[in-house]
mmCIF file of C-alpha atoms in Angstrom:
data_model
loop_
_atom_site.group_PDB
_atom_site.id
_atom_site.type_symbol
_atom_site.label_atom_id
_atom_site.label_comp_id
_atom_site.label_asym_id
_atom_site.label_seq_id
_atom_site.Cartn_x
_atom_site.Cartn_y
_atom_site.Cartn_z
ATOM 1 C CA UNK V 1408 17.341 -11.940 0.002
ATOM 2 C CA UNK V 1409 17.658 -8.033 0.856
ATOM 3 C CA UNK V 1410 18.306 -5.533 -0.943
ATOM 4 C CA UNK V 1411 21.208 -3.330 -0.118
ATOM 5 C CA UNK V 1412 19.914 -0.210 0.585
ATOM 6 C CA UNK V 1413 23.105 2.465 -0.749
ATOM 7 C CA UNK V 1414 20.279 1.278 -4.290
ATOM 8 C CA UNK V 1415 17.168 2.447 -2.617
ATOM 9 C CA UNK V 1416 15.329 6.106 -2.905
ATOM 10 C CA UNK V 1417 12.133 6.447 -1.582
ATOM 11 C CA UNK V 1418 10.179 9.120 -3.407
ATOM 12 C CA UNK V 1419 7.154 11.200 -2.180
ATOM 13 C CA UNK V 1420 4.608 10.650 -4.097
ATOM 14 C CA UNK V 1421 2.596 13.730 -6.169
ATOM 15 C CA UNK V 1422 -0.413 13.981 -8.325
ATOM 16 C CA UNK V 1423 2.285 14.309 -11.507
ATOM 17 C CA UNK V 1424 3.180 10.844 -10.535
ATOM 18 C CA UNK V 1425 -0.508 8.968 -11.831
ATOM 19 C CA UNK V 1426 1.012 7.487 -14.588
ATOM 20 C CA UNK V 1427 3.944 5.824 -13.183
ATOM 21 C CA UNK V 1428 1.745 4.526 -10.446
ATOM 22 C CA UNK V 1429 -0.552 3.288 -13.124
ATOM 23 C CA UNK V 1430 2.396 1.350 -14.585
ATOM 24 C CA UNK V 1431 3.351 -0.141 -11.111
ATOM 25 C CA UNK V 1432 -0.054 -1.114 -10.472
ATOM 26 C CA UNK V 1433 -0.023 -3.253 -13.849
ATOM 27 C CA UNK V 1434 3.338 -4.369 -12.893
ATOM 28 C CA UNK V 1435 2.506 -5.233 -9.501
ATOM 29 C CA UNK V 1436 -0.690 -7.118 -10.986
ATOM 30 C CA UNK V 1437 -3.298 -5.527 -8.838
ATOM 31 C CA UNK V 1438 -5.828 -3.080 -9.965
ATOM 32 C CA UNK V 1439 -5.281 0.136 -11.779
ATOM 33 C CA UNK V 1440 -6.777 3.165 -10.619
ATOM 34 C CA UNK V 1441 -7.953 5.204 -12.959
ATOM 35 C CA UNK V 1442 -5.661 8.528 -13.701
ATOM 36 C CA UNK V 1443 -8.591 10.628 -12.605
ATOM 37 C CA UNK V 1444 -8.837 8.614 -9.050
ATOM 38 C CA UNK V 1445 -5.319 8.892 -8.349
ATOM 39 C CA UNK V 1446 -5.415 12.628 -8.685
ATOM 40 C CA UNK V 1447 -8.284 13.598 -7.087
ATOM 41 C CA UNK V 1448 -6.910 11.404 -3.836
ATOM 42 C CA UNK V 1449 -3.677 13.354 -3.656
ATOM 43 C CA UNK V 1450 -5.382 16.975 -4.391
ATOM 44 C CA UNK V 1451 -8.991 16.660 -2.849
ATOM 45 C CA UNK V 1452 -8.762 12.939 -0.609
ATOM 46 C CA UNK V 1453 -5.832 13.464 1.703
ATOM 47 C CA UNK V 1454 -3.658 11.101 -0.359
ATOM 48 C CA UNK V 1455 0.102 10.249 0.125
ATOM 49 C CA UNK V 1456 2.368 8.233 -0.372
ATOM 50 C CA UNK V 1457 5.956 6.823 -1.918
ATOM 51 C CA UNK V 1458 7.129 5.287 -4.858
ATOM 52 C CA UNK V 1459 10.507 3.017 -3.781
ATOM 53 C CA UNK V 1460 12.890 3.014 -7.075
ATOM 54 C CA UNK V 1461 15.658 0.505 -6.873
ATOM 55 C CA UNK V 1462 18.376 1.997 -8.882
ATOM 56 C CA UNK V 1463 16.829 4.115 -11.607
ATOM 57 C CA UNK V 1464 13.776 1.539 -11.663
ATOM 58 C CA UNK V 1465 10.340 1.944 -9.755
ATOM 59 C CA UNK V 1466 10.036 -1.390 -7.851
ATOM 60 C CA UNK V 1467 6.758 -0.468 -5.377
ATOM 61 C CA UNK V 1468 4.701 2.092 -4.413
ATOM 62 C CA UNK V 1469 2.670 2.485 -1.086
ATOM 63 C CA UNK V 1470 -0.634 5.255 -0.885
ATOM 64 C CA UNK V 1471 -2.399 5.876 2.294
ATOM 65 C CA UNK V 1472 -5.184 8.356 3.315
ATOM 66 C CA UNK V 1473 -5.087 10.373 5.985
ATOM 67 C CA UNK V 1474 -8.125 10.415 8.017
ATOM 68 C CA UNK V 1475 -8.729 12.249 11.414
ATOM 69 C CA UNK V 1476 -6.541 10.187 14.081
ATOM 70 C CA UNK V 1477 -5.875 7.562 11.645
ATOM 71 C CA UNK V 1478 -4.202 5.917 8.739
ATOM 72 C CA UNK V 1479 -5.306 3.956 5.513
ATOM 73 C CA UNK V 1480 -3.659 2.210 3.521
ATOM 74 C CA UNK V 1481 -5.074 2.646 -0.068
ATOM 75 C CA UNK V 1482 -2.561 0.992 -2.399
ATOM 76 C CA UNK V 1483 0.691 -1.127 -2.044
ATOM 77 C CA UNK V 1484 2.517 -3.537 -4.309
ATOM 78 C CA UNK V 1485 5.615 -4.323 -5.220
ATOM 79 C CA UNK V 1486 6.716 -5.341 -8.771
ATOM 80 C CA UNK V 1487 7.208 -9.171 -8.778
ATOM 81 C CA UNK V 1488 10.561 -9.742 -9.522
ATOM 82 C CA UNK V 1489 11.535 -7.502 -6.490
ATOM 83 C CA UNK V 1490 9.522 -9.287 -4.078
ATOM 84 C CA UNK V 1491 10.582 -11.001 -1.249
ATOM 85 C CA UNK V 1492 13.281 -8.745 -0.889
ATOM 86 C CA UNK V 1493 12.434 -6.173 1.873
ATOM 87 C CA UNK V 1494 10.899 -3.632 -0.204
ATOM 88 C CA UNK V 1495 7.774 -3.870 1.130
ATOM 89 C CA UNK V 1496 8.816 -3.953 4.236
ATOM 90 C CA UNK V 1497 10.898 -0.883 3.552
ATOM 91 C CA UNK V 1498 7.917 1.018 2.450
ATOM 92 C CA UNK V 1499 5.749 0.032 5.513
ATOM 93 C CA UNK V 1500 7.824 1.057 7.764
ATOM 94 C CA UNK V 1501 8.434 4.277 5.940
ATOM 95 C CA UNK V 1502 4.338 5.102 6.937
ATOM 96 C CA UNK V 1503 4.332 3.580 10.509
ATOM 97 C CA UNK V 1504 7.324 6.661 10.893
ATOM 98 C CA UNK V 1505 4.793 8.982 9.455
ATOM 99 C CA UNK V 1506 1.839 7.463 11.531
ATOM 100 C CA UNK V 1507 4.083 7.908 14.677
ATOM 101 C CA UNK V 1508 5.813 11.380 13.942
ATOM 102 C CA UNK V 1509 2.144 12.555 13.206
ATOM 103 C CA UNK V 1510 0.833 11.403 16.475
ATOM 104 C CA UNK V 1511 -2.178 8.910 14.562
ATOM 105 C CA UNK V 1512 -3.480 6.346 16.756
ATOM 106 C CA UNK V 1513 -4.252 3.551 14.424
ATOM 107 C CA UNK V 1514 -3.327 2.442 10.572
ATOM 108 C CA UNK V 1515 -5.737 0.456 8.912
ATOM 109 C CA UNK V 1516 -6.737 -1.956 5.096
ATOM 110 C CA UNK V 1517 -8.393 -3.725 3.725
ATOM 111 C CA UNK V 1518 -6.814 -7.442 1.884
ATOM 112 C CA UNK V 1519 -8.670 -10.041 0.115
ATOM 113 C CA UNK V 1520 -9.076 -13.000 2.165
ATOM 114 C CA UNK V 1521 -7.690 -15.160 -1.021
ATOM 115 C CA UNK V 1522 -4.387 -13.294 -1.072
ATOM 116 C CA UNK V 1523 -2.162 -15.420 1.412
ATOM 117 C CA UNK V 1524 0.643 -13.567 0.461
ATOM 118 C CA UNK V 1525 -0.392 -10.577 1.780
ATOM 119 C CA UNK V 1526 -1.961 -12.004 5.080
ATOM 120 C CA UNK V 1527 1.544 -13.249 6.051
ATOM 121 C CA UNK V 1528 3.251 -10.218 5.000
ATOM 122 C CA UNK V 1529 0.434 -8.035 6.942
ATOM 123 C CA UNK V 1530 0.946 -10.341 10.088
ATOM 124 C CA UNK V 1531 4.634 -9.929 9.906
ATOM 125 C CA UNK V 1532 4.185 -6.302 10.099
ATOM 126 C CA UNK V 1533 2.227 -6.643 13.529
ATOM 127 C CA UNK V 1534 -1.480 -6.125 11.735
ATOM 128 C CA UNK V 1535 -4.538 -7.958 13.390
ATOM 129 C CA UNK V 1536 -7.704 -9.292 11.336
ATOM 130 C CA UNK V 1537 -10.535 -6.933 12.879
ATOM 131 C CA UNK V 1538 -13.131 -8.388 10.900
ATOM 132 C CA UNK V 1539 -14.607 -9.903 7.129
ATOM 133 C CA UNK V 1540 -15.734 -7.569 4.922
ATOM 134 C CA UNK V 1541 -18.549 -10.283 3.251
ATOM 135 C CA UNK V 1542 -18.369 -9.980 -0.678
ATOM 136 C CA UNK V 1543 -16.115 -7.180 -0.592
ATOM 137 C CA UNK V 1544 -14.703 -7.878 -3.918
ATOM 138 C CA UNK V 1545 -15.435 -8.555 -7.122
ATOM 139 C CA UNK V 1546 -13.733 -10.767 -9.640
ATOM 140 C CA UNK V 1547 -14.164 -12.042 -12.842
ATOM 141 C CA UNK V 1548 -15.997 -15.491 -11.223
ATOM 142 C CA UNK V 1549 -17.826 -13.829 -8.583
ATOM 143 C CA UNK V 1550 -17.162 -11.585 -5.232
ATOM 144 C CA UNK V 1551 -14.731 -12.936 -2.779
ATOM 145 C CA UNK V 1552 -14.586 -11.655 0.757
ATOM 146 C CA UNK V 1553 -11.920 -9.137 2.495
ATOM 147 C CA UNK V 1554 -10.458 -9.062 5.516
ATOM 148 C CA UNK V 1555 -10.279 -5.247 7.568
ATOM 149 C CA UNK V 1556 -6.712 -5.680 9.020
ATOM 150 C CA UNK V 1557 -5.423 -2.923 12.047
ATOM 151 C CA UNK V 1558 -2.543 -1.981 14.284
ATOM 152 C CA UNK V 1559 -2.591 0.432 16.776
ATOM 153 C CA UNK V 1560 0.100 2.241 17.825
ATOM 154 C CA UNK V 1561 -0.643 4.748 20.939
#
């Protein structure tokens, strides 16, 4: 299923908008940042980033850092219930235009190796596994190991 776009607004994202990303980040079920984190990325870190509203709703989010001649992607989700319907893929796309407009030469994440979801929506998006980040994260039974994901673009 798509969404038709005519319901879509992308939204630059700002250090006013912690809270809501907060929210999306419960939403989305992945980690919440802490208020302080999120600000300090987008005044001091080189933070950016959009929130996608469908309709009056916020449905996902996407932040990325900005680092020298590349791109990191920080944050992404998508609320559930508005998954599998292009939104993510609307909001990737919307930073491989800023990658390419701002002449960077690579974009870059990390995903846990557990989240299959992710992997196939990473690999649909042209990103290669570079290599396994060993105990990368910890969870409530343990640490689980990441995966450091890349696409290049010049």
């Amino acid at each position: 299923m798509v969404c038709k776009k005519d319901k879509i607004k992308l939204k630059i994202l700002d250090h006013n908008d912690a809270n809501l990303i907060q929210k999306l980040q419960k939403n989305s079920q992945e980690n919440i940042w802490t208020k302080a984190s999120l600000i300090h990325l987008f005044e001091e870190g080189s933070g950016s980033g959009y929130i996608l509203f469908k309709g009056r709703e916020a449905a996902g989010y996407i932040i990325v850092r900005i680092l020298q001649d590349e791109l990191e992607i920080l944050l992404f989700g998508v609320i559930p219930r508005y998954r599998r319907m292009g939104l993510g893929s609307m909001l990737f796309k919307k930073i491989e235009k800023c990658i390419i407009t701002n002449k960077k030469n690579r974009l870059f994440l990390e995903v846990n190796n557990n989240n299959q979801q992710a992997k196939d929506f990473y690999s649909s998006m042209g990103l290669k596994k570079i290599k396994v980040l060993k105990k990368y994260y910890k969870t409530d039974e343990g640490q689980e190991d990441g995966l450091m994901l890349s696409k290049f673009y010049i």
